[in-house]
């Protein structure tokens, strides 16, 4: 094979793109980025710790003892919120069929239906505790429901139930 045969074998047909030189680029260094990240995180932690130390010192200096020594008086202590105790109140509801729809755990509003004025809500959001078994078919006696309500609301329920007819709505 002569030099002319070799030059024809190296040339590409017209469908190949022309050869291009490879551009110069810096060498890749693998494994150095993790160290930089750890170092940056350490710096942030130190800065956060320093800020917290300055804040703690400022609070210690300007705390309640410093205000009391300046004549500001001690801070007022707020009493804890009162825990509202609930009691079980048996209530006779006028419509027995409505009571059969209720289940323990349901929330109901108790409404007093007075003849002289508009209906009014006596107890809002009362929790149904149980429905005692009825003593038979009472024609117009309604049905009994035990509700869990605050003590003051129980007094109002009992008083209102003695003079008016009560109804419930599901919440």
mmCIF file of C-alpha atoms in Angstrom:
data_model
loop_
_atom_site.group_PDB
_atom_site.id
_atom_site.type_symbol
_atom_site.label_atom_id
_atom_site.label_comp_id
_atom_site.label_asym_id
_atom_site.label_seq_id
_atom_site.Cartn_x
_atom_site.Cartn_y
_atom_site.Cartn_z
ATOM 1 C CA UNK A 1 0.000 0.000 0.000
ATOM 2 C CA UNK A 2 1.345 3.319 -0.969
ATOM 3 C CA UNK A 3 0.871 6.794 0.456
ATOM 4 C CA UNK A 4 -2.005 7.533 -1.882
ATOM 5 C CA UNK A 5 -3.961 4.495 -0.670
ATOM 6 C CA UNK A 6 -3.556 5.555 2.964
ATOM 7 C CA UNK A 7 -4.805 9.099 2.372
ATOM 8 C CA UNK A 8 -7.958 7.823 0.677
ATOM 9 C CA UNK A 9 -8.695 5.462 3.609
ATOM 10 C CA UNK A 10 -8.479 8.287 6.243
ATOM 11 C CA UNK A 11 -10.763 10.727 4.490
ATOM 12 C CA UNK A 12 -14.388 10.543 5.505
ATOM 13 C CA UNK A 13 -17.289 10.426 3.176
ATOM 14 C CA UNK A 14 -19.267 13.640 2.859
ATOM 15 C CA UNK A 15 -21.753 12.663 5.646
ATOM 16 C CA UNK A 16 -19.106 13.008 8.428
ATOM 17 C CA UNK A 17 -18.651 16.413 10.076
ATOM 18 C CA UNK A 18 -15.234 17.980 9.820
ATOM 19 C CA UNK A 19 -12.803 17.293 12.639
ATOM 20 C CA UNK A 20 -12.534 20.011 15.307
ATOM 21 C CA UNK A 21 -9.830 20.623 17.869
ATOM 22 C CA UNK A 22 -10.608 19.938 21.552
ATOM 23 C CA UNK A 23 -10.779 23.214 23.554
ATOM 24 C CA UNK A 24 -8.484 23.709 26.526
ATOM 25 C CA UNK A 25 -10.146 23.358 29.958
ATOM 26 C CA UNK A 26 -8.849 23.281 33.528
ATOM 27 C CA UNK A 27 -8.421 19.872 35.101
ATOM 28 C CA UNK A 28 -11.273 18.544 37.277
ATOM 29 C CA UNK A 29 -10.529 18.262 40.974
ATOM 30 C CA UNK A 30 -12.780 15.713 42.651
ATOM 31 C CA UNK A 31 -13.450 15.665 46.402
ATOM 32 C CA UNK A 32 -12.634 19.253 47.444
ATOM 33 C CA UNK A 33 -16.224 20.607 47.501
ATOM 34 C CA UNK A 34 -17.262 18.655 50.609
ATOM 35 C CA UNK A 35 -14.593 20.269 52.724
ATOM 36 C CA UNK A 36 -15.676 23.746 51.682
ATOM 37 C CA UNK A 37 -19.291 22.954 52.535
ATOM 38 C CA UNK A 38 -18.372 21.616 55.983
ATOM 39 C CA UNK A 39 -16.222 24.673 56.668
ATOM 40 C CA UNK A 40 -19.056 27.030 55.660
ATOM 41 C CA UNK A 41 -21.491 25.183 57.936
ATOM 42 C CA UNK A 42 -19.055 25.422 60.853
ATOM 43 C CA UNK A 43 -18.797 29.181 60.321
ATOM 44 C CA UNK A 44 -22.597 29.502 60.355
ATOM 45 C CA UNK A 45 -22.875 27.479 63.555
ATOM 46 C CA UNK A 46 -20.292 29.670 65.228
ATOM 47 C CA UNK A 47 -22.116 32.819 64.137
ATOM 48 C CA UNK A 48 -25.466 31.464 65.406
ATOM 49 C CA UNK A 49 -23.898 30.459 68.739
ATOM 50 C CA UNK A 50 -22.342 33.911 69.127
ATOM 51 C CA UNK A 51 -25.684 35.600 68.363
ATOM 52 C CA UNK A 52 -27.463 33.433 70.925
ATOM 53 C CA UNK A 53 -24.831 34.250 73.552
ATOM 54 C CA UNK A 54 -25.273 37.982 72.937
ATOM 55 C CA UNK A 55 -29.062 37.611 73.157
ATOM 56 C CA UNK A 56 -28.815 35.669 76.431
ATOM 57 C CA UNK A 57 -26.537 38.316 77.902
ATOM 58 C CA UNK A 58 -28.929 41.087 76.866
ATOM 59 C CA UNK A 59 -31.860 39.282 78.432
ATOM 60 C CA UNK A 60 -29.946 38.664 81.634
ATOM 61 C CA UNK A 61 -29.015 42.332 81.961
ATOM 62 C CA UNK A 62 -32.412 43.751 80.994
ATOM 63 C CA UNK A 63 -34.510 41.090 82.725
ATOM 64 C CA UNK A 64 -37.108 41.476 85.486
ATOM 65 C CA UNK A 65 -34.529 42.141 88.229
ATOM 66 C CA UNK A 66 -33.156 45.113 86.309
ATOM 67 C CA UNK A 67 -36.652 46.510 85.813
ATOM 68 C CA UNK A 68 -37.452 46.076 89.516
ATOM 69 C CA UNK A 69 -34.260 47.929 90.515
ATOM 70 C CA UNK A 70 -35.227 50.823 88.221
ATOM 71 C CA UNK A 71 -38.576 51.189 89.967
ATOM 72 C CA UNK A 72 -40.628 49.456 87.294
ATOM 73 C CA UNK A 73 -42.057 47.017 89.820
ATOM 74 C CA UNK A 74 -42.405 43.301 89.390
ATOM 75 C CA UNK A 75 -44.232 42.054 86.306
ATOM 76 C CA UNK A 76 -47.864 41.124 86.785
ATOM 77 C CA UNK A 77 -48.465 37.419 86.996
ATOM 78 C CA UNK A 78 -51.488 36.341 84.992
ATOM 79 C CA UNK A 79 -53.627 33.694 86.628
ATOM 80 C CA UNK A 80 -53.959 30.449 84.693
ATOM 81 C CA UNK A 81 -57.157 30.134 82.668
ATOM 82 C CA UNK A 82 -59.985 28.650 84.669
ATOM 83 C CA UNK A 83 -60.788 25.059 83.839
ATOM 84 C CA UNK A 84 -64.452 24.786 83.044
ATOM 85 C CA UNK A 85 -65.940 21.706 84.679
ATOM 86 C CA UNK A 86 -68.734 19.938 82.896
ATOM 87 C CA UNK A 87 -71.588 18.021 84.448
ATOM 88 C CA UNK A 88 -74.063 15.532 83.031
ATOM 89 C CA UNK A 89 -77.507 17.047 82.703
ATOM 90 C CA UNK A 90 -80.558 14.926 81.816
ATOM 91 C CA UNK A 91 -82.821 16.903 79.475
ATOM 92 C CA UNK A 92 -86.227 15.921 78.078
ATOM 93 C CA UNK A 93 -86.467 16.776 74.386
ATOM 94 C CA UNK A 94 -89.987 17.309 73.040
ATOM 95 C CA UNK A 95 -89.561 15.272 69.826
ATOM 96 C CA UNK A 96 -88.637 11.640 70.555
ATOM 97 C CA UNK A 97 -87.937 10.908 66.875
ATOM 98 C CA UNK A 98 -85.213 13.559 66.839
ATOM 99 C CA UNK A 99 -83.565 11.974 69.870
ATOM 100 C CA UNK A 100 -83.381 8.619 68.052
ATOM 101 C CA UNK A 101 -81.115 10.307 65.468
ATOM 102 C CA UNK A 102 -78.542 11.220 68.117
ATOM 103 C CA UNK A 103 -75.505 9.144 69.078
ATOM 104 C CA UNK A 104 -73.128 9.520 72.055
ATOM 105 C CA UNK A 105 -70.419 12.035 71.181
ATOM 106 C CA UNK A 106 -72.649 14.187 68.939
ATOM 107 C CA UNK A 107 -72.658 17.939 69.505
ATOM 108 C CA UNK A 108 -76.046 19.637 69.715
ATOM 109 C CA UNK A 109 -77.561 23.047 70.342
ATOM 110 C CA UNK A 110 -80.538 22.985 72.726
ATOM 111 C CA UNK A 111 -83.292 25.407 71.706
ATOM 112 C CA UNK A 112 -86.157 26.553 73.942
ATOM 113 C CA UNK A 113 -89.353 27.013 71.951
ATOM 114 C CA UNK A 114 -91.472 29.422 73.954
ATOM 115 C CA UNK A 115 -95.002 30.346 72.919
ATOM 116 C CA UNK A 116 -94.684 34.013 73.853
ATOM 117 C CA UNK A 117 -91.439 34.856 72.063
ATOM 118 C CA UNK A 118 -88.982 33.665 69.440
ATOM 119 C CA UNK A 119 -86.985 30.475 70.072
ATOM 120 C CA UNK A 120 -83.676 30.945 71.881
ATOM 121 C CA UNK A 121 -80.552 28.811 72.200
ATOM 122 C CA UNK A 122 -80.174 27.615 75.785
ATOM 123 C CA UNK A 123 -77.017 25.494 75.358
ATOM 124 C CA UNK A 124 -74.642 25.690 72.384
ATOM 125 C CA UNK A 125 -72.324 22.815 71.459
ATOM 126 C CA UNK A 126 -73.442 20.438 74.221
ATOM 127 C CA UNK A 127 -72.007 16.900 73.914
ATOM 128 C CA UNK A 128 -74.416 13.972 73.987
ATOM 129 C CA UNK A 129 -73.302 11.494 76.659
ATOM 130 C CA UNK A 130 -76.081 8.895 76.425
ATOM 131 C CA UNK A 131 -79.727 8.286 75.599
ATOM 132 C CA UNK A 132 -81.392 6.226 78.327
ATOM 133 C CA UNK A 133 -83.866 3.577 77.198
ATOM 134 C CA UNK A 134 -87.434 4.879 77.084
ATOM 135 C CA UNK A 135 -90.001 3.476 79.494
ATOM 136 C CA UNK A 136 -92.462 2.823 76.701
ATOM 137 C CA UNK A 137 -94.193 4.836 74.067
ATOM 138 C CA UNK A 138 -94.975 8.211 75.594
ATOM 139 C CA UNK A 139 -97.483 10.045 73.427
ATOM 140 C CA UNK A 140 -96.301 13.595 74.023
ATOM 141 C CA UNK A 141 -93.617 13.203 76.705
ATOM 142 C CA UNK A 142 -90.620 13.348 74.373
ATOM 143 C CA UNK A 143 -87.377 11.512 75.096
ATOM 144 C CA UNK A 144 -84.594 11.866 77.609
ATOM 145 C CA UNK A 145 -81.030 12.781 76.608
ATOM 146 C CA UNK A 146 -78.016 13.176 78.907
ATOM 147 C CA UNK A 147 -75.824 16.103 77.859
ATOM 148 C CA UNK A 148 -72.376 17.133 79.089
ATOM 149 C CA UNK A 149 -72.457 20.898 79.721
ATOM 150 C CA UNK A 150 -70.876 23.432 82.092
ATOM 151 C CA UNK A 151 -72.517 23.673 85.520
ATOM 152 C CA UNK A 152 -74.128 27.097 84.876
ATOM 153 C CA UNK A 153 -75.562 25.908 81.554
ATOM 154 C CA UNK A 154 -76.970 22.810 83.300
ATOM 155 C CA UNK A 155 -78.890 25.051 85.722
ATOM 156 C CA UNK A 156 -80.362 27.031 82.832
ATOM 157 C CA UNK A 157 -81.278 23.811 80.974
ATOM 158 C CA UNK A 158 -83.078 22.312 83.959
ATOM 159 C CA UNK A 159 -84.957 25.547 84.694
ATOM 160 C CA UNK A 160 -85.960 26.119 81.091
ATOM 161 C CA UNK A 161 -86.938 22.477 80.548
ATOM 162 C CA UNK A 162 -89.391 22.694 83.464
ATOM 163 C CA UNK A 163 -91.440 25.481 81.860
ATOM 164 C CA UNK A 164 -90.928 25.198 78.066
ATOM 165 C CA UNK A 165 -90.464 22.574 75.386
ATOM 166 C CA UNK A 166 -86.887 21.896 74.303
ATOM 167 C CA UNK A 167 -85.586 20.875 70.875
ATOM 168 C CA UNK A 168 -82.085 20.028 69.585
ATOM 169 C CA UNK A 169 -80.190 20.805 66.422
ATOM 170 C CA UNK A 170 -77.068 18.897 65.387
ATOM 171 C CA UNK A 171 -73.879 20.950 65.197
#
